[in-house]
Amino acid sequence: MSEKDKPGVLRETDDEARNLARTLLRSARSCALAVLEPETGAPFASRTLTGTDTDGTPVILVSALSSHTQALRADPRASLLAGEPGKGDPLAHPRLTVICTAEEVSRESEARTALRERFVRRHPKAKLYVDFPDFTFFRLVPERAFLNGGFGKAFLLTADDLLIRSPARSALAAMETGAVEHMNSDHAEAAGVYARHYCRARDGDWIIVGLDAAGVDLASGDRLKRLEFPHELENAGELRSELARLLREARAAG
């Protein structure tokens, strides 16, 4: 993208902006999805439940009968809008627009099996229809993004700013289910400590629903929070010590 084509960027993209963008995307229960209508090429916006793959790529589960699924199959260009308005002026709250290319996941692939498990942990009610023959997963691979962090806080981001590039991705994905089950059974209080201390969440029945090289996904009912690690893990063996460190420091802070 040339300088003249860029939107009015008010600030240089820094680590704080990257962290906010990743957190907005990885903590979203749902996102607005914009596609191109096959018949006319007109923009078509909808809303879909959202998850993430272990590399940080957004994932959606949609019915083949829906207009946006037909649109993505005809033209994979799409964009997501993440970020929920809070109290007061909705434009004062951060939001992230991600320009992406949709990749449908084959029903027979191992990738779908892994995505299904992650998605259902994040959205338990999806278990009712995830295996219906007309439902399919799409990975929405980021190309670039635009973060509006509030008034006067606009940033352009690259795909690398949003994705998880750690060499430990595959090893962590293989052990994720066991690690999540272990934390929720043997260290059940940890999720609540993480949510309250690091994510400033209210009390609730917090559990861990996802673990990857960049952080922890936490849920309590319909609430989702994302705890980002200070740095991506370089090997799977670091996960235990990082979770223990975060818990120890949160408890020490009271």
Tab-separated table of N, CA, C and O in Angstrom, residues 73 103-116 133 135-139:
chain	number	residue	atom	x	y	z
A	73	ARG	N	-17.679	-18.166	-0.767
A	73	ARG	CA	-17.326	-19.194	-1.748
A	73	ARG	C	-17.163	-18.601	-3.145
A	73	ARG	O	-16.379	-19.104	-3.951
A	103	GLU	N	-10.543	-18.839	3.771
A	103	GLU	CA	-10.146	-20.178	3.343
A	103	GLU	C	-11.087	-21.181	3.998
A	103	GLU	O	-11.099	-21.327	5.219
A	104	GLU	N	-11.896	-21.862	3.182
A	104	GLU	CA	-12.796	-22.865	3.731
A	104	GLU	C	-12.007	-24.099	4.154
A	104	GLU	O	-11.078	-24.527	3.460
A	105	VAL	N	-12.362	-24.674	5.293
A	105	VAL	CA	-11.657	-25.831	5.845
A	105	VAL	C	-12.405	-27.103	5.463
A	105	VAL	O	-13.605	-27.234	5.742
A	106	SER	N	-11.726	-28.024	4.844
A	106	SER	CA	-12.338	-29.279	4.407
A	106	SER	C	-12.890	-30.063	5.593
A	106	SER	O	-12.242	-30.174	6.641
A	107	ARG	N	-14.072	-30.638	5.422
A	107	ARG	CA	-14.699	-31.410	6.490
A	107	ARG	C	-13.898	-32.655	6.839
A	107	ARG	O	-13.999	-33.160	7.954
A	108	GLU	N	-13.123	-33.170	5.899
A	108	GLU	CA	-12.375	-34.406	6.130
A	108	GLU	C	-10.979	-34.165	6.688
A	108	GLU	O	-10.231	-35.110	6.939
A	109	SER	N	-10.607	-32.920	6.893
A	109	SER	CA	-9.229	-32.607	7.271
A	109	SER	C	-9.010	-32.696	8.777
A	109	SER	O	-9.938	-32.529	9.578
A	110	GLU	N	-7.752	-32.950	9.160
A	110	GLU	CA	-7.384	-32.910	10.571
A	110	GLU	C	-7.514	-31.499	11.113
A	110	GLU	O	-7.807	-31.301	12.302
A	111	ALA	N	-7.321	-30.518	10.246
A	111	ALA	CA	-7.440	-29.124	10.681
A	111	ALA	C	-8.847	-28.836	11.189
A	111	ALA	O	-9.018	-28.121	12.183
A	112	ARG	N	-9.865	-29.394	10.540
A	112	ARG	CA	-11.235	-29.161	10.988
A	112	ARG	C	-11.466	-29.773	12.363
A	112	ARG	O	-12.133	-29.183	13.213
A	113	THR	N	-10.922	-30.967	12.580
A	113	THR	CA	-11.079	-31.615	13.884
A	113	THR	C	-10.511	-30.743	14.995
A	113	THR	O	-11.131	-30.566	16.049
A	114	ALA	N	-9.336	-30.179	14.755
A	114	ALA	CA	-8.712	-29.318	15.761
A	114	ALA	C	-9.495	-28.025	15.943
A	114	ALA	O	-9.707	-27.567	17.079
A	115	LEU	N	-9.948	-27.430	14.850
A	115	LEU	CA	-10.733	-26.198	14.949
A	115	LEU	C	-12.056	-26.442	15.666
A	115	LEU	O	-12.509	-25.600	16.456
A	116	ARG	N	-12.672	-27.576	15.383
A	116	ARG	CA	-13.935	-27.902	16.038
A	116	ARG	C	-13.767	-27.932	17.548
A	116	ARG	O	-14.589	-27.381	18.295
A	133	PRO	N	-24.359	-31.274	8.493
A	133	PRO	CA	-23.626	-31.359	7.221
A	133	PRO	C	-23.505	-30.044	6.465
A	133	PRO	O	-22.608	-29.903	5.625
A	135	PHE	N	-22.863	-27.123	7.870
A	135	PHE	CA	-22.037	-26.143	8.582
A	135	PHE	C	-20.567	-26.353	8.238
A	135	PHE	O	-20.085	-27.488	8.146
A	136	THR	N	-19.858	-25.248	8.083
A	136	THR	CA	-18.468	-25.311	7.651
A	136	THR	C	-17.650	-24.231	8.350
A	136	THR	O	-18.190	-23.191	8.765
A	137	PHE	N	-16.361	-24.490	8.498
A	137	PHE	CA	-15.441	-23.514	9.065
A	137	PHE	C	-14.714	-22.768	7.948
A	137	PHE	O	-14.350	-23.347	6.923
A	138	PHE	N	-14.502	-21.482	8.184
A	138	PHE	CA	-13.608	-20.678	7.360
A	138	PHE	C	-12.528	-20.077	8.256
A	138	PHE	O	-12.823	-19.589	9.359
A	139	ARG	N	-11.292	-20.129	7.788
A	139	ARG	CA	-10.212	-19.342	8.376
A	139	ARG	C	-10.159	-18.021	7.614
A	139	ARG	O	-10.120	-18.013	6.388
